[in-house]
Amino acid sequence: MPSRTVVVGSASGLHARPAALFVSAAAAQPVRVTIRTGDGPAVPAGSILSVLALGAKRGTEVTLEADGEGAEAALDVLADLLVRDLDQEPASSTETAGTGA
Amino acid sequence: MPELTGVPVSPGWAAGPAYRLTEPPPLPAPRPVTDPEAELARAAAALRAVADDLMRRSEASSDRAAAEILVAQAMIVRDPVLEDSVAAEVKAGRDAAHAITAVLAAYRAGFESSGGYLAERVADLDDLRDRAVAVCTGVAMPGVPAPGVPFVLFARDLAPADTVGLDLTRVLAVVTEEGGPTSHTAILARSLGLPAVVRCPGIRDVADGTLVRVDGAVGAVSVGVDEQTVAATGAQEQARRSALAAPAGPGRTADGHPVALLANIGSARDLADPGVPVAEGVGLFRTELLYLDRTVAPSLEEQIATYAEVFRVAAGRRVVVRTLDAGADKPLPFLAQGREPNPALGVRGLRLSHRDPSMLDAQLTAIAKAAAGMDADVWVMAPMVATVDEASRFVDRCRAAGLARAGVMVEIPAAALRADALLGVVDFLSIGTNDLSQYTFAADRECGELAALLDPWQPALLDLIGACGAAGAAAGKPVGLCGEAGADPLLAPVLVGLGVTSLSMSARALPAVRAALATRTVAECRTLAAAARAAGDPAAARAAVVNG
């Protein structure tokens, strides 16, 4: 299955605003994407509760997985969001990213 | 007309109709589920109603940060995984309210055990649960009332989640039954400049819409006032605010005795607060932010960059840096501390460095390197110092790192009692009144029931501050104060009379304190201080100063 393993880049980790942006983007993808830390269970990337519960901090390595048509493109968009420091970016640039465009 | 009294925590006058923060509903007794499909529909409808309400409030909010938080809350309620889990609970025989409660309780436990940021989000989950249960049981959702006119907010206490939705243009003042001078309610109200009174249990019986008048300086709430009083109070408050907006300058008494007025900050970002430029510097730079939520200690370079940013913005002014104030109640993952039975009495603040001084030395080195070549007047102080020996060792480490101005905080009664001996080895003292109250009165800061003990007007606390002030005067060394007590305009002249030479507070509180100091001479301040100390209790001390 196509996957991407990246390191969380946001200062606050995958929490608060970065988590909300990531989950919105994941939910907007045409394929179902999962996320996990290390060997932990894969949870739906479009579920804010599941993503928060990962407790991923800045520097935590996370793995995204998706299958089907559009999976590679979806993973690229989401992996890019994860590595950026979304806490540092002005709202306008992250909102564009959040639509998954 | 009943006159209620509470603990004053944020000065100012306000009058208008009182409305109560709707309390969370109790969880009803479980109902047997006969039609799981219908019950599931009820649960889904409740979640939808909660999400819609959050989104409505988000769109209506003028505060961008508040709006974002509400949207994030709505995302949780709309989480497809949440709905699936609720469906499973309903199929297992739980009614809608209990199914939603059970599912959120499971996430709550997970969040709580993760600690840190997630543990702080537990209140958000509780809020969502309360809202959903309210919809399921057909009662009003808890939260900030929206009567459509400016109003005085009454509440049992305010949780951070409640205050997120506070629309400043609507709330005139805040009065709570519980909470204390250092509670979330008090700190929030002061930072927003809203009049506030806490520990005022009498408001429980006041009906929604009753006209009330609040005096946040003395803690009085008049119930059942007339329209004329409302209008007069509005004019009085407006006059007070325009006086505060008058041109600023350094803090001075009426006879020109300087009292440095400084700001408390947690990061360079706080320096962007519009109140900070009028401060004469930073009296308390908390450095914990740099360490929280970290699995490894911040690197030397990162620390230098963080401190340098603050020193750059504060060029030409004083910056008092407090070294790391962490411990068992604010645990740091990389310190790997064991659990302590009494964290407030455990290994926290400077005590952490006794076991391993390397982190403190790294921090002092970073501060010294960041200060080099900068124009800021950098002072450094240690938290949680009890003895002269501890202070002396801290000063040695500061000197070794190349820091010229080294002081200690006075938060422990032992330090206040030996202030003169401490001043024999340090360059200055800074009184942290929040902790000094807690340790003097053996009263947990988080325990609302003990708030009366934590009142900064307690004569015993004033005695300890006075001991520090007298020692400072004798030694010719500065004695600052950086707790919430410094933000009380009525208390400020008393503190100066006790010998305090600088006051540090939330930037927003500075204008009121500056205005209060400007009305009193040093001699008057001393008279007021003596009167406050002679009083038997906080109420009498306040009365003595109001009438003095």
Coordinates of N, CA, C and O in Angstrom, one line a residue, chain B residues 37-116:
Chain B
E37 N -32.8 2.1 16.5 CA -32.7 3.0 15.4 C -33.1 4.4 15.8 O -32.4 5.4 15.4
A38 N -34.2 4.6 16.5 CA -34.7 5.9 16.9 C -33.7 6.5 17.9 O -33.4 7.7 17.8
E39 N -33.1 5.7 18.7 CA -32.2 6.2 19.7 C -30.9 6.7 19.1 O -30.4 7.8 19.4
L40 N -30.5 6.0 18.1 CA -29.3 6.4 17.3 C -29.6 7.7 16.6 O -28.7 8.6 16.6
A41 N -30.8 7.8 16.0 CA -31.1 9.1 15.4 C -31.1 10.3 16.4 O -30.7 11.4 16.1
R42 N -31.6 10.0 17.6 CA -31.6 11.0 18.6 C -30.2 11.4 19.0 O -29.9 12.6 19.1
A43 N -29.3 10.4 19.1 CA -27.9 10.7 19.4 C -27.2 11.6 18.3 O -26.6 12.6 18.5
A44 N -27.5 11.1 17.0 CA -26.9 11.8 15.9 C -27.4 13.3 15.8 O -26.7 14.2 15.6
A45 N -28.7 13.4 16.1 CA -29.3 14.8 16.1 C -28.7 15.6 17.2 O -28.5 16.8 16.9
A46 N -28.5 15.1 18.3 CA -27.9 15.8 19.4 C -26.5 16.3 19.0 O -26.1 17.5 19.2
L47 N -25.7 15.4 18.5 CA -24.3 15.8 18.1 C -24.4 16.9 17.0 O -23.6 17.8 17.0
R48 N -25.3 16.7 16.1 CA -25.5 17.7 15.0 C -25.9 19.1 15.6 O -25.3 20.1 15.2
A49 N -26.8 19.1 16.5 CA -27.2 20.3 17.2 C -26.1 21.0 17.9 O -25.9 22.2 17.8
V50 N -25.2 20.2 18.5 CA -24.1 20.8 19.2 C -23.1 21.4 18.2 O -22.6 22.5 18.4
A51 N -22.8 20.7 17.2 CA -21.9 21.2 16.2 C -22.4 22.4 15.5 O -21.7 23.4 15.3
D52 N -23.7 22.4 15.2 CA -24.3 23.6 14.5 C -24.2 24.8 15.4 O -23.9 25.9 15.0
D53 N -24.5 24.6 16.7 CA -24.4 25.7 17.7 C -23.0 26.3 17.8 O -22.8 27.5 17.8
L54 N -22.0 25.4 17.8 CA -20.6 25.8 17.9 C -20.2 26.6 16.6 O -19.6 27.6 16.7
M55 N -20.7 26.1 15.5 CA -20.4 26.9 14.3 C -21.0 28.2 14.2 O -20.4 29.2 13.8
R56 N -22.3 28.3 14.7 CA -23.0 29.6 14.8 C -22.2 30.5 15.6 O -22.0 31.7 15.3
R57 N -21.8 30.0 16.8 CA -21.0 30.9 17.7 C -19.7 31.3 17.1 O -19.2 32.5 17.3
S58 N -19.1 30.4 16.4 CA -17.8 30.7 15.7 C -18.0 31.9 14.7 O -17.2 32.8 14.7
E59 N -19.1 31.7 13.9 CA -19.3 32.8 12.9 C -19.7 34.1 13.5 O -19.3 35.2 13.0
A60 N -20.3 34.1 14.7 CA -20.7 35.3 15.3 C -19.6 36.0 16.1 O -19.6 37.1 16.5
S61 N -18.5 35.2 16.3 CA -17.4 35.7 17.2 C -16.5 36.7 16.4 O -16.1 36.4 15.2
S62 N -16.2 37.8 17.0 CA -15.3 38.8 16.3 C -13.8 38.4 16.6 O -12.9 38.9 16.0
D63 N -13.6 37.5 17.6 CA -12.2 37.2 17.9 C -11.8 35.9 17.1 O -12.4 34.9 17.2
R64 N -10.8 36.1 16.3 CA -10.4 35.1 15.4 C -9.9 33.8 16.1 O -10.2 32.7 15.7
A65 N -9.1 34.0 17.1 CA -8.6 32.9 17.9 C -9.7 32.1 18.5 O -9.8 30.9 18.5
A66 N -10.7 32.8 19.1 CA -11.8 32.2 19.7 C -12.6 31.4 18.7 O -13.1 30.3 18.9
A67 N -12.8 32.0 17.5 CA -13.6 31.4 16.5 C -12.9 30.0 16.0 O -13.6 29.0 15.8
E68 N -11.6 30.1 15.9 CA -10.9 28.9 15.5 C -11.1 27.7 16.6 O -11.2 26.6 16.2
I69 N -11.0 28.1 17.8 CA -11.2 27.1 18.9 C -12.6 26.5 18.8 O -12.8 25.2 18.9
L70 N -13.6 27.3 18.5 CA -15.0 26.8 18.4 C -15.1 25.8 17.2 O -15.8 24.8 17.2
V71 N -14.4 26.2 16.1 CA -14.5 25.3 14.9 C -13.8 24.0 15.2 O -14.3 22.9 14.8
A72 N -12.7 24.0 15.9 CA -12.0 22.8 16.3 C -12.9 21.9 17.2 O -13.0 20.7 17.1
Q73 N -13.7 22.6 18.1 CA -14.7 21.8 18.9 C -15.7 21.2 18.0 O -16.1 20.0 18.3
A74 N -16.2 21.9 17.1 CA -17.2 21.4 16.2 C -16.7 20.2 15.4 O -17.4 19.2 15.1
M75 N -15.4 20.3 15.0 CA -14.8 19.1 14.3 C -14.8 17.9 15.1 O -15.0 16.8 14.6
I76 N -14.6 18.0 16.4 CA -14.7 16.8 17.3 C -16.1 16.2 17.3 O -16.2 15.0 17.1
V77 N -17.1 17.1 17.4 CA -18.5 16.6 17.4 C -18.8 15.9 16.1 O -19.6 15.0 16.1
R78 N -18.3 16.4 15.0 CA -18.6 15.9 13.7 C -17.7 14.7 13.3 O -17.8 14.2 12.2
D79 N -16.8 14.3 14.2 CA -15.8 13.3 13.9 C -16.6 12.0 13.5 O -17.4 11.5 14.4
P80 N -16.4 11.4 12.3 CA -17.1 10.2 12.0 C -16.8 9.0 12.9 O -17.7 8.2 13.2
V81 N -15.6 9.0 13.5 CA -15.3 7.9 14.4 C -16.1 8.0 15.7 O -16.6 7.0 16.3
L82 N -16.4 9.3 16.1 CA -17.2 9.5 17.3 C -18.6 8.9 17.0 O -19.2 8.2 17.9
E83 N -19.2 9.2 15.9 CA -20.5 8.8 15.6 C -20.6 7.2 15.5 O -21.5 6.6 16.1
D84 N -19.6 6.6 14.9 CA -19.5 5.2 14.9 C -19.5 4.6 16.3 O -20.2 3.6 16.6
S85 N -18.6 5.1 17.1 CA -18.5 4.6 18.5 C -19.8 4.8 19.3 O -20.2 3.9 20.0
V86 N -20.5 5.9 19.1 CA -21.8 6.1 19.7 C -22.8 5.1 19.2 O -23.6 4.5 20.0
A87 N -22.8 4.8 17.9 CA -23.7 3.9 17.4 C -23.5 2.5 18.0 O -24.5 1.8 18.4
A88 N -22.2 2.1 18.2 CA -21.9 0.9 18.9 C -22.5 0.8 20.3 O -23.0 -0.2 20.7
E89 N -22.3 1.9 21.0 CA -22.9 2.0 22.4 C -24.4 1.9 22.4 O -24.9 1.2 23.3
V90 N -25.0 2.5 21.5 CA -26.5 2.5 21.4 C -26.9 1.0 21.1 O -27.9 0.5 21.8
K91 N -26.2 0.4 20.2 CA -26.6 -1.0 19.9 C -26.4 -1.9 21.1 O -27.1 -2.9 21.3
A92 N -25.4 -1.5 21.9 CA -25.2 -2.3 23.2 C -26.2 -2.0 24.2 O -26.1 -2.5 25.3
G93 N -27.2 -1.1 23.9 CA -28.3 -0.9 24.9 C -28.3 0.4 25.6 O -29.1 0.6 26.5
R94 N -27.3 1.3 25.3 CA -27.3 2.6 26.1 C -28.2 3.6 25.4 O -28.3 3.6 24.1
D95 N -28.8 4.5 26.1 CA -29.6 5.6 25.5 C -28.6 6.6 25.0 O -27.4 6.6 25.3
A96 N -29.1 7.6 24.2 CA -28.3 8.6 23.5 C -27.4 9.3 24.5 O -26.1 9.4 24.3
A97 N -27.9 9.8 25.6 CA -27.1 10.6 26.5 C -25.9 9.8 27.1 O -24.8 10.2 27.2
H98 N -26.3 8.5 27.5 CA -25.3 7.7 28.1 C -24.3 7.1 27.1 O -23.1 6.9 27.4
A99 N -24.7 6.9 25.8 CA -23.8 6.5 24.8 C -22.8 7.5 24.5 O -21.5 7.2 24.5
I100 N -23.2 8.8 24.4 CA -22.3 9.9 24.1 C -21.3 10.1 25.2 O -20.1 10.2 25.1
T101 N -21.9 10.0 26.4 CA -21.0 10.2 27.6 C -20.0 9.1 27.7 O -18.8 9.4 28.0
A102 N -20.4 7.9 27.4 CA -19.4 6.7 27.5 C -18.3 6.9 26.5 O -17.1 6.7 26.9
V103 N -18.6 7.3 25.3 CA -17.6 7.4 24.3 C -16.6 8.5 24.6 O -15.4 8.3 24.5
L104 N -17.2 9.6 25.0 CA -16.3 10.8 25.3 C -15.5 10.5 26.6 O -14.3 10.9 26.7
A105 N -16.0 9.7 27.5 CA -15.3 9.3 28.7 C -14.0 8.5 28.3 O -13.0 8.6 28.9
A106 N -14.2 7.6 27.3 CA -13.1 6.8 26.9 C -11.9 7.7 26.3 O -10.8 7.5 26.7
Y107 N -12.3 8.7 25.5 CA -11.3 9.6 24.9 C -10.7 10.4 26.0 O -9.5 10.7 26.1
R108 N -11.6 10.8 27.0 CA -11.2 11.7 28.1 C -10.0 11.0 28.9 O -9.0 11.5 29.2
A109 N -10.2 9.7 29.1 CA -9.2 8.9 29.9 C -7.9 8.8 29.1 O -6.8 9.0 29.7
G110 N -8.0 8.6 27.8 CA -6.8 8.6 27.0 C -6.1 9.9 27.0 O -4.9 9.9 27.1
F111 N -6.8 11.0 26.9 CA -6.2 12.3 26.8 C -5.5 12.6 28.2 O -4.4 13.1 28.2
E112 N -6.3 12.2 29.3 CA -5.7 12.5 30.6 C -4.4 11.8 30.9 O -3.5 12.3 31.4
S113 N -4.4 10.5 30.4 CA -3.2 9.8 30.7 C -2.0 10.2 29.8 O -0.9 10.0 30.1
S114 N -2.3 10.9 28.7 CA -1.2 11.4 27.8 C -0.5 12.6 28.5 O 0.6 12.9 28.2
G115 N -1.2 13.3 29.4 CA -0.6 14.5 30.0 C -0.4 15.6 29.0 O -0.9 15.5 27.9
G116 N 0.2 16.7 29.5 CA 0.5 17.8 28.7 C -0.7 18.4 28.0 O -1.7 18.6 28.6

